XYZ file of C-alpha atoms in Angstrom:
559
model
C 20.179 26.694 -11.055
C 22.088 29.895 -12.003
C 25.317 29.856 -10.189
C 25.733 33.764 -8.739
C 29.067 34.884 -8.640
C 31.747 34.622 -5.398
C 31.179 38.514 -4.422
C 27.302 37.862 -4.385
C 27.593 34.546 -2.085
C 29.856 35.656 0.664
C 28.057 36.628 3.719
C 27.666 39.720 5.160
C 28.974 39.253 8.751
C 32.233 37.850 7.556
C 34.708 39.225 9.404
C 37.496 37.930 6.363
C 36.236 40.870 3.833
C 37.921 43.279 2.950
C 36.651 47.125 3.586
C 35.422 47.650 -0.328
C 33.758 44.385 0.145
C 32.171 44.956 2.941
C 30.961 48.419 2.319
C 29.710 47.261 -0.649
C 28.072 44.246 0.979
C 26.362 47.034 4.066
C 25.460 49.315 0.714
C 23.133 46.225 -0.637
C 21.989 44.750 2.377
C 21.172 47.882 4.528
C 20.396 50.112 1.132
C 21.480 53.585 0.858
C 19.069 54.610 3.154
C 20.097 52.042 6.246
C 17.021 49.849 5.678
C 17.464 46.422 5.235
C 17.330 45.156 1.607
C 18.470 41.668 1.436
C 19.161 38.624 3.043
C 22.077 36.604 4.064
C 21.897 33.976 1.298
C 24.271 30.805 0.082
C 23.968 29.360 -3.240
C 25.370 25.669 -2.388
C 23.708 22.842 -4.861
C 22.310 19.650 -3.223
C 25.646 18.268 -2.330
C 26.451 21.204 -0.355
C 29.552 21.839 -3.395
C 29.048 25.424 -3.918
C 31.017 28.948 -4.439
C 31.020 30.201 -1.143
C 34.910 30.477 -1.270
C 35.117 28.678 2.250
C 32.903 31.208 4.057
C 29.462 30.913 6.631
C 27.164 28.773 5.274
C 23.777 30.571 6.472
C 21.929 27.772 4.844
C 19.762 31.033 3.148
C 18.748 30.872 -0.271
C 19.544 34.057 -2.428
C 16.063 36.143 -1.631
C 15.477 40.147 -2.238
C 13.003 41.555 0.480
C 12.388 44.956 0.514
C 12.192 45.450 4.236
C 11.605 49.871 4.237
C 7.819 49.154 4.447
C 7.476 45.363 6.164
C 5.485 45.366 9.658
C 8.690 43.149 11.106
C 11.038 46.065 10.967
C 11.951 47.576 14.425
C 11.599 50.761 12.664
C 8.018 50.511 11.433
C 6.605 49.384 14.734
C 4.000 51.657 16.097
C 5.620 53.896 18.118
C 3.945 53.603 21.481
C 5.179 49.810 21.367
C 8.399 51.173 20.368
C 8.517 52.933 23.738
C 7.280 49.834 25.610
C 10.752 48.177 24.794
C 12.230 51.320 25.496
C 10.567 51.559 29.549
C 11.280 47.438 29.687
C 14.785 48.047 28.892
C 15.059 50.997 31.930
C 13.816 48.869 33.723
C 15.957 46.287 33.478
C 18.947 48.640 33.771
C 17.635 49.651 36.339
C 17.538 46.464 38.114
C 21.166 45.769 37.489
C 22.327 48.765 38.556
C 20.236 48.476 42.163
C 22.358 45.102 41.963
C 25.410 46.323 41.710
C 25.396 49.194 43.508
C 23.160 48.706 46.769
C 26.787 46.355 47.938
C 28.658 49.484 47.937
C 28.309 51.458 51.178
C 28.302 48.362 52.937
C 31.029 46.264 51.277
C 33.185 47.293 54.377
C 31.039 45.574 57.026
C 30.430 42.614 54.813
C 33.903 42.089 54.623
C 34.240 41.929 58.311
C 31.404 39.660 58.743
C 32.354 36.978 56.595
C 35.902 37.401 57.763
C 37.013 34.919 60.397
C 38.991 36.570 63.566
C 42.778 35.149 63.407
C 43.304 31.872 65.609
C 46.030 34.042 67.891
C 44.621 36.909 69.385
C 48.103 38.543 69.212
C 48.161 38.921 65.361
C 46.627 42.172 64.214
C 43.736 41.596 62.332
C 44.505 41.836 58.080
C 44.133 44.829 56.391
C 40.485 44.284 54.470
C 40.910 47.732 52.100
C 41.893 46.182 49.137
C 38.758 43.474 49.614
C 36.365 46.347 50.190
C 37.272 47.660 47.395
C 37.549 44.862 44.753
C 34.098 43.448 46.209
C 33.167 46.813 44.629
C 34.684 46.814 41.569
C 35.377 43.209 40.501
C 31.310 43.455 39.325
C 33.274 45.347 36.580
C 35.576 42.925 35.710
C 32.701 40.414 35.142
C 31.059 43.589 32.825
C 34.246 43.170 30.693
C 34.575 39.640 30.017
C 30.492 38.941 29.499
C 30.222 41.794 26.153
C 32.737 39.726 24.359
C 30.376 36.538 24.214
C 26.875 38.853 24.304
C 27.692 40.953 21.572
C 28.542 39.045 18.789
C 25.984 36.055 20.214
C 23.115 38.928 19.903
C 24.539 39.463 16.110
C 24.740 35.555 15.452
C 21.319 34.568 16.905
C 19.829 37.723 17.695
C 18.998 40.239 20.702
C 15.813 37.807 21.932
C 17.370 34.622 22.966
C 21.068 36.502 23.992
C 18.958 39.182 26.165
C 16.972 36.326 27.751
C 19.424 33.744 28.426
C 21.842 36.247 29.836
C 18.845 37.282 32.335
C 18.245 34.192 33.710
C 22.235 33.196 34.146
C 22.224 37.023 35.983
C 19.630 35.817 38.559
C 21.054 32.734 39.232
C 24.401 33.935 39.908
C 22.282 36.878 42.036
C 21.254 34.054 43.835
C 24.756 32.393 44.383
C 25.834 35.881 45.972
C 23.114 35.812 48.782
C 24.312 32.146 49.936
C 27.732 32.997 49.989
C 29.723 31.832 53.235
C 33.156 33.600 52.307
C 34.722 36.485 51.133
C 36.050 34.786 48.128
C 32.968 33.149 47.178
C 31.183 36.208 47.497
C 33.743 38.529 45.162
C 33.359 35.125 42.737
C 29.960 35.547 42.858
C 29.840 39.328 42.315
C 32.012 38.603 39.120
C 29.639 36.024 37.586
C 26.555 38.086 38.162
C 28.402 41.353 36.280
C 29.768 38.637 33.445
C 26.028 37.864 32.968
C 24.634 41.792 32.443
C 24.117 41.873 28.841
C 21.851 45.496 28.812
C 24.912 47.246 28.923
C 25.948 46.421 25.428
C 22.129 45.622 24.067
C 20.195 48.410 25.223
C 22.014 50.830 22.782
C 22.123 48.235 19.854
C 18.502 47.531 20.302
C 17.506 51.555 20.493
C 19.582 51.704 17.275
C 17.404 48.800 15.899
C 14.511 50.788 16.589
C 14.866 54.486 15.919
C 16.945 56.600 12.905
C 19.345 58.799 13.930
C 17.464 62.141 14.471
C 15.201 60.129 16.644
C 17.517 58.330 19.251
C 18.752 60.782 21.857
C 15.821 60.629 23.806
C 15.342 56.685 23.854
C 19.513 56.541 24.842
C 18.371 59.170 27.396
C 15.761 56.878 29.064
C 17.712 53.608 29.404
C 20.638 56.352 30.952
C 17.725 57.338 33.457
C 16.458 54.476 34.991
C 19.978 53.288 36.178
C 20.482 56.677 37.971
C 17.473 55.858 39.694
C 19.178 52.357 40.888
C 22.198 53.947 41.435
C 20.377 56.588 43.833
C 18.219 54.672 46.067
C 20.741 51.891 46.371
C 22.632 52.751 48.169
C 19.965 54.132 51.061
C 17.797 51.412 50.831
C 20.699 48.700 51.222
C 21.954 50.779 54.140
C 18.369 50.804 55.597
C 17.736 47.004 55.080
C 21.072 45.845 56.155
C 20.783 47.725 59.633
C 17.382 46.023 60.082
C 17.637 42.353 58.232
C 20.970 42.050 57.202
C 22.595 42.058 53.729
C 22.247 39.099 52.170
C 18.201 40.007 52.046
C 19.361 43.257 50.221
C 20.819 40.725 47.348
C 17.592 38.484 47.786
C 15.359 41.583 46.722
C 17.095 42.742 43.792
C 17.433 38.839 42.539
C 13.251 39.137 42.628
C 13.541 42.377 41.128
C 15.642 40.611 38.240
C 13.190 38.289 37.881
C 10.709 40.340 37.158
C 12.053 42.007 34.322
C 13.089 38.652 33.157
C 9.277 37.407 33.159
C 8.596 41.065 31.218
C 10.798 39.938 28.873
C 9.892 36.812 28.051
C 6.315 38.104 27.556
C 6.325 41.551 26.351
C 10.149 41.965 23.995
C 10.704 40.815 20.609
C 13.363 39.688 18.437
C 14.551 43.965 16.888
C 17.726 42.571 14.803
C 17.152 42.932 11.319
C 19.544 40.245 10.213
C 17.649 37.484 12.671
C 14.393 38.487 11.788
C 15.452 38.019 7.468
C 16.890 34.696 8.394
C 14.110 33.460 10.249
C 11.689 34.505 7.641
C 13.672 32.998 5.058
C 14.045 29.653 7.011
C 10.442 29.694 7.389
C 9.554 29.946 3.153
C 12.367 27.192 3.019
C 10.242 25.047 5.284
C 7.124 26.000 3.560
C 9.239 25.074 0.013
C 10.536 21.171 1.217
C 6.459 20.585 2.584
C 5.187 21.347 -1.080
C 8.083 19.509 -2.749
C 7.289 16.541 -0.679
C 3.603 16.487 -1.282
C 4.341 16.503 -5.112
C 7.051 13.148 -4.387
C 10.043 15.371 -4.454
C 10.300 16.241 -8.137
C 11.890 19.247 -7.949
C 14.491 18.288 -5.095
C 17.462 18.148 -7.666
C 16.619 21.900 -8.166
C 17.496 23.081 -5.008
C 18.904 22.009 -1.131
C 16.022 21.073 1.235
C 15.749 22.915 4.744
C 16.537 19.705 6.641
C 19.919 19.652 4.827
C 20.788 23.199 5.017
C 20.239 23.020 8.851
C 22.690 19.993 8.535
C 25.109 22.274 7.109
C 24.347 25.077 9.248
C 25.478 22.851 12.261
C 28.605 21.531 10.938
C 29.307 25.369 10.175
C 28.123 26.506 13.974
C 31.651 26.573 15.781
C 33.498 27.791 13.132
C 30.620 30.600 13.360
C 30.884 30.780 16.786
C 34.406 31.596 16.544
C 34.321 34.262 13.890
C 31.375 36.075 16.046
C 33.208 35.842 19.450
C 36.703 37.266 17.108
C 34.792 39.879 15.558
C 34.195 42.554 18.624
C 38.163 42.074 18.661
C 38.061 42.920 15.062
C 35.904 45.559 15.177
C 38.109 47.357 18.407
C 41.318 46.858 17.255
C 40.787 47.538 13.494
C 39.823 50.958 14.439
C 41.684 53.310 16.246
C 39.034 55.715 16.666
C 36.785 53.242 18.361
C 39.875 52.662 20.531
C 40.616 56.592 20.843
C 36.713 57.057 22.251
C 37.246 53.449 24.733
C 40.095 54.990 26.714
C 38.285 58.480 27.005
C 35.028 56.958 28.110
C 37.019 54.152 30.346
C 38.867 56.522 32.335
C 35.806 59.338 32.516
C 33.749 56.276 33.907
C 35.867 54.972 36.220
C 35.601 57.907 38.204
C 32.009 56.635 39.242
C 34.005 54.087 40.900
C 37.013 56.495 42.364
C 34.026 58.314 44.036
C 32.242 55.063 45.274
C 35.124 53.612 47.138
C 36.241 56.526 49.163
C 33.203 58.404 49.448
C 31.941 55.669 52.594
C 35.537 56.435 54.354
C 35.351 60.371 53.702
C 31.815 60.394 55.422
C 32.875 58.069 57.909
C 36.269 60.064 58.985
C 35.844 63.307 58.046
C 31.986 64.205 59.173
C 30.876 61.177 61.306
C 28.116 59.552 59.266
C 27.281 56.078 59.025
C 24.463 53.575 57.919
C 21.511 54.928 56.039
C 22.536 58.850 56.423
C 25.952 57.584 54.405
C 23.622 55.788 51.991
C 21.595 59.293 51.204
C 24.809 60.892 50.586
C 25.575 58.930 46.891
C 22.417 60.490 45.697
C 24.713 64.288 45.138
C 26.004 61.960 42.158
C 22.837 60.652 40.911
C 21.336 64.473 40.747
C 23.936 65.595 38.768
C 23.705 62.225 36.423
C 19.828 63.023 36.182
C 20.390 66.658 35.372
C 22.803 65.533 32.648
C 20.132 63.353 30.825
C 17.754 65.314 31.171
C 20.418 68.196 29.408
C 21.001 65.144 26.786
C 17.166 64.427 26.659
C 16.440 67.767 25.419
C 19.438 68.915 23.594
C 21.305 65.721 22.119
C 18.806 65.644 18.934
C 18.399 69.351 18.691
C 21.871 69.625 18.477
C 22.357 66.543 15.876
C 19.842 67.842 13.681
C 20.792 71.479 14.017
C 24.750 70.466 12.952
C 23.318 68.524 10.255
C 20.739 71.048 8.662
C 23.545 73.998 8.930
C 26.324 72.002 7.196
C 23.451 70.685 4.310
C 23.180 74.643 3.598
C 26.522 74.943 3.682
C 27.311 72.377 1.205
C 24.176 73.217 -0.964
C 23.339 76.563 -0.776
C 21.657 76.989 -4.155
C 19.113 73.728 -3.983
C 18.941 72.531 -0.481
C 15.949 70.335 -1.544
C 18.178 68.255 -4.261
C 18.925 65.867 -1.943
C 18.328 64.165 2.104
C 21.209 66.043 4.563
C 23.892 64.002 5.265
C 23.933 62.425 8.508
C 27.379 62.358 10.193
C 27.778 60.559 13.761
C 30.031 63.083 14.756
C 27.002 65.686 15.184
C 26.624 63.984 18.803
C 29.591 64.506 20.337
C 29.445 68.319 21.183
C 28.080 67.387 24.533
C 30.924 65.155 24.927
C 33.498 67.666 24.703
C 31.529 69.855 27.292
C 31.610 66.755 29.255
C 35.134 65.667 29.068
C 36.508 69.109 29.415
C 35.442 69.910 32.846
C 35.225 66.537 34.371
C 39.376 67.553 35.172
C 38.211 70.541 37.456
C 34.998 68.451 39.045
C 37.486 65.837 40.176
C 39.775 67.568 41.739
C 37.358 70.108 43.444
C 36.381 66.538 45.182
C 39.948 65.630 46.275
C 40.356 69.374 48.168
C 36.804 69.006 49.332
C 37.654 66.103 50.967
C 41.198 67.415 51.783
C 40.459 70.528 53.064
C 37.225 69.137 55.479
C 34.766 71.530 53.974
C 31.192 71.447 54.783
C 29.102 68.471 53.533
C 27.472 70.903 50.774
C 30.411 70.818 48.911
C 31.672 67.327 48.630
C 27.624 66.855 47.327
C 28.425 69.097 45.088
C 31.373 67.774 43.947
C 29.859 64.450 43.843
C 26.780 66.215 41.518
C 29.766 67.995 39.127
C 30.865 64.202 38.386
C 28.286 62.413 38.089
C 27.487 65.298 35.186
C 30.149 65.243 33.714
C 30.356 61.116 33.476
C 27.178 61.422 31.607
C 27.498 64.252 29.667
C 30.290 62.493 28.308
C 29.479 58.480 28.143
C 25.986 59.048 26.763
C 26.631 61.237 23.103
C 29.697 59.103 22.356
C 27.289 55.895 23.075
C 24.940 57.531 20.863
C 28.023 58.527 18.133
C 29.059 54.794 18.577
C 25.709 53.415 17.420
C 25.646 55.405 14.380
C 29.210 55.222 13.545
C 29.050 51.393 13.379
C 25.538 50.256 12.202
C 25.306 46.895 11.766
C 28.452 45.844 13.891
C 27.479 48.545 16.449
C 27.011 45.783 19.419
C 30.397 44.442 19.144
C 32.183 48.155 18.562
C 29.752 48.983 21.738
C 32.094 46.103 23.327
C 34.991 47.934 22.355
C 33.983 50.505 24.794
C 32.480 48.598 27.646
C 35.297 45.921 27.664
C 38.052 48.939 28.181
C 35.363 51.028 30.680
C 34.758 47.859 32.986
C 38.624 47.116 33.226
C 39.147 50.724 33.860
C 36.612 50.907 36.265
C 38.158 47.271 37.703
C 41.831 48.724 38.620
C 42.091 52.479 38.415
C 40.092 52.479 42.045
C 42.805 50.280 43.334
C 45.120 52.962 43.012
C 42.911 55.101 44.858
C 44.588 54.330 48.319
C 47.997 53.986 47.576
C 47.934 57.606 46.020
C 45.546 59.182 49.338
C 48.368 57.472 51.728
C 50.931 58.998 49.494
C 49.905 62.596 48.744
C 46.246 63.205 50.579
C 43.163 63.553 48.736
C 43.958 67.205 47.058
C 46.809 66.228 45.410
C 46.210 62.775 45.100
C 42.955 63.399 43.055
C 44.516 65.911 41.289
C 46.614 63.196 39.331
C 43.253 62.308 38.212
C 42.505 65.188 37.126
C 45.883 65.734 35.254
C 44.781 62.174 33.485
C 41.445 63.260 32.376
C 42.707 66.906 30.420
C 44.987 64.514 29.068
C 42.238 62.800 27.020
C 39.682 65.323 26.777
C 40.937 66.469 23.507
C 40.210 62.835 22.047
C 36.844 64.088 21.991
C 37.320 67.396 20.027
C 39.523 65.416 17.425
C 36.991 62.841 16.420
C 34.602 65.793 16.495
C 36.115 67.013 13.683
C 38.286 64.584 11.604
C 36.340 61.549 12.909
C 34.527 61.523 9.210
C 37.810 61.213 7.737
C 39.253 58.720 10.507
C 36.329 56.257 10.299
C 37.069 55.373 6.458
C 40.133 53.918 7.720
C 37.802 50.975 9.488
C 36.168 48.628 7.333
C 33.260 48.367 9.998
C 32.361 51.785 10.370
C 29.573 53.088 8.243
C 30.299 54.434 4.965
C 28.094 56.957 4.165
């Protein structure tokens, strides 16, 4: 058998290339076009001695498949199917979200309930703040830890089994949260179920399986939706449950509703990774390959490895695989400091979702009177101004992409525009972001002297609405620009940001009350604000040098 040489049998996803390598490696395996071209592939002889220079052995023979036109690819599935996985992936988001969120106006009370009254009656009962609020937020913490397994498992075995799996661990720590008999269990719990959400960091990889460029803004727009939803009638349906059955039935229902999606899945969704759906293929011609060598007594089995011993070798390979999949989201973060740049801008612009959730229930309480489901109603002035932001990024977050890229491909080629495709730049998303990060400074501080100053209700919904717009204006282009920026490695980089928003979201709330007791809400929040025009001008930078900046990373896209 003709040996190929060492660059032709190293493997795409290693994370030990170096950037020409690699680029070189995307150029022939997604094509110039981003199409997949070619399959992982190792050229080991019957022994297993081959020239793999120490790297994964896929157990994939060397095998060209032109993939532009195959039924198989994500991209060439009819397109109301398309939009099937699309609505079962809202819906799903929305079912974690309605988890996570339907806890928070009553995280107070449940506090106090599963808090046992001190055995002297002189001792003044403990201060249950900083409980309250990490039963809020410690979901977060779980959200941060869980992306740095899902990610690189969905690029090692594929979204299908990582999305499922994850699903079922989700409702059965759902489950361990509506049986829990203490507060520690229960803020244990909470942190399980958020380490087990994998549509976070899936839902945009698998749009980006699905749909080119020009064509994604609306599906990233949908899966943004349905969460807003959750996040809106959450809150007043867990306030208007709890007062009537209690809370632990509020966690009961949205463990069925997670189990519905979960049965959706396992019926309706289908493996959309490229790379898994070459290998299988691949595995399944190898298969076909040992049952015709055996029915002709093995003859040819000098020629080439059997499937039964490249599986062999696959499994001695599997941990070290493992490893090198769970490393790369690291990889992929820290070897690029504009992935890093956009994490701490979207971190701190999301944790402001939690800022607001934590003191909103004690503003309502103190400063207007309000309490069970009427508090509830009150988180929906966030989710308006969320769903007025998608629906801003529904209509205008393509327009604008292919508007950018059509004027600078007349700019570049004004004489024959038709010589060539435009060239599609990520950055071309991220001019709602800079809206977005830009005035999310003057929304949250117009909260803190809403709340400061005791002005009507109105306002503080308002305030509340200005937020919520501004968290989406800005978290859902540079989702978008993170997808296209990164391609093939786009779950893990989409861990980059995730990992830094949940522990942002985790810990910047906690300094909520320390800086009200110090200062008041007006100034207080106003150090938040000073924090986020700090950042905002991340987004205008990568906006316009973030062509240039991403050739520095050997995992973003080369175009």
């Amino acid at each position: 058998m003709t040996r190929l040489s060492s660059d032709e049998s190293r493997p795409l996803l290693s994370h030990h290339d170096t950037e020409e390598d690699l680029l070189s490696q995307r150029r022939r395996y997604y094509g110039t076009d981003g199409t997949v071209a070619r399959a992982p592939h190792t050229n080991n002889d019957v022994n297993g001695n081959g020239n793999n220079d120490g790297d994964d052995d896929d157990g994939l023979e060397d095998c060209n498949i032109n993939f532009d036109d195959d039924p198989d690819n994500p991209q060439n599935w009819p397109t109301p199917f398309k939009w099937s996985v699309v609505a079962l992936l809202a819906m799903t988001a929305f079912s974690v979200t309605f988890n996570c969120i339907s806890l928070v106006p009553l995280a107070p009370s449940i506090v106090r309930s599963l808090t046992p009254p001190p055995s002297d009656p002189s001792t003044p009962p403990p201060s249950l703040k900083s409980a309250s609020v990490l039963l809020v937020t410690i979901w977060e913490l779980g959200e941060a830890t869980g992306p740095l397994l899902i990610a690189p498992l969905s690029e090692l075995f594929g979204r299908y089994p990582t999305l499922n799996i994850s699903n079922i661990l989700l409702i059965f720590f759902t489950i361990l949260t509506a049986t829990a008999t203490s507060v520690p269990t229960l803020i244990l719990s909470r942190c399980l179920t958020g380490l087990a959400v994998a549509s976070n960091v899936l839902n945009p990889a698998i749009v980006g399986d699905m749909f080119p460029s020009d064509q994604r803004g609306s599906a990233m727009s949908m899966i943004f939706v349905a969460p807003l939803v959750g996040g809106a009638v959450g809150p007043a349906i867990a306030s208007a449950v709890a007062e009537s059955v209690g809370w632990r039935n509020v966690v009961w229902g949205a463990a069925a509703l997670s189990t519905i999606c979960e049965v959706a899945f396992l019926c309706l969704f289908k493996e959309t990774y490229k790379v898994a759906i070459i290998k299988r293929r691949v595995r399944e011609k190898s298969r076909l390959a040992d049952r015709a060598n055996a029915s002709l007594g093995g003859g040819r089995r000098g020629h080439r490895r059997t499937y039964s011993e490249m599986s062999m070798g696959s499994k001695r390979e599997a941990w070290r695989k493992l490893r090198d999949s769970v490393l790369r989201p690291f990889l992929v973060v820290f070897g690029s400091g504009l992935l890093m740049a956009l994490s701490l801008l979207g971190s701190v612009t999301f944790s402001f979702f939690y800022v607001i959730s934590v003191t909103l229930p004690d503003i309502l309480e103190d400063n207007y009177g309000l309490s069970g489901a009427v508090k509830g109603l009150c988180f929906m002035g966030f989710t308006v101004g969320s769903f007025l932001a998608v629906l801003t990024c529904n209509a205008f977050l393509d327009r604008i992409y292919i508007a950018l890229r059509d004027r600078d491909a007349a700019l570049t080629q004004p004489c024959s525009p038709d010589d060539s495709l435009p060239k599609e730049k990520p950055e071309y998303r991220l001019p709602l972001t800079i809206l977005g990060a830009f005035s999310m400074p003057f929304a949250i501080t117009f909260y803190g002297w809403v709340a400061q100053l005791r002005l009507p209700l109105p306002f503080l919904l308002i305030a509340c609405g200005l937020i919520g717009a501004n968290v989406m204006l800005t978290l859902i282009p540079l989702m978008a620009y993170v997808v296209d920026a990164f391609g093939l490695f786009s779950a893990s980089a989409m861990t980059g940001v995730i990992v830094s928003r949940c522990l942002m979201g985790t810990f910047l709330p906690l300094t909520t009350a320390p800086l009200v007791d110090s200062f008041g809400y007006g100034w207080g929040f106003m150090v938040f604000g000073a924090m986020s025009l700090v950042l905002a001008p991340i987004s205008v930078v990568v906006f316009r040098y973030g062509e240039r900046w991403r050739q520095f990373c050997k995992y973003s896209r080369g175009e």
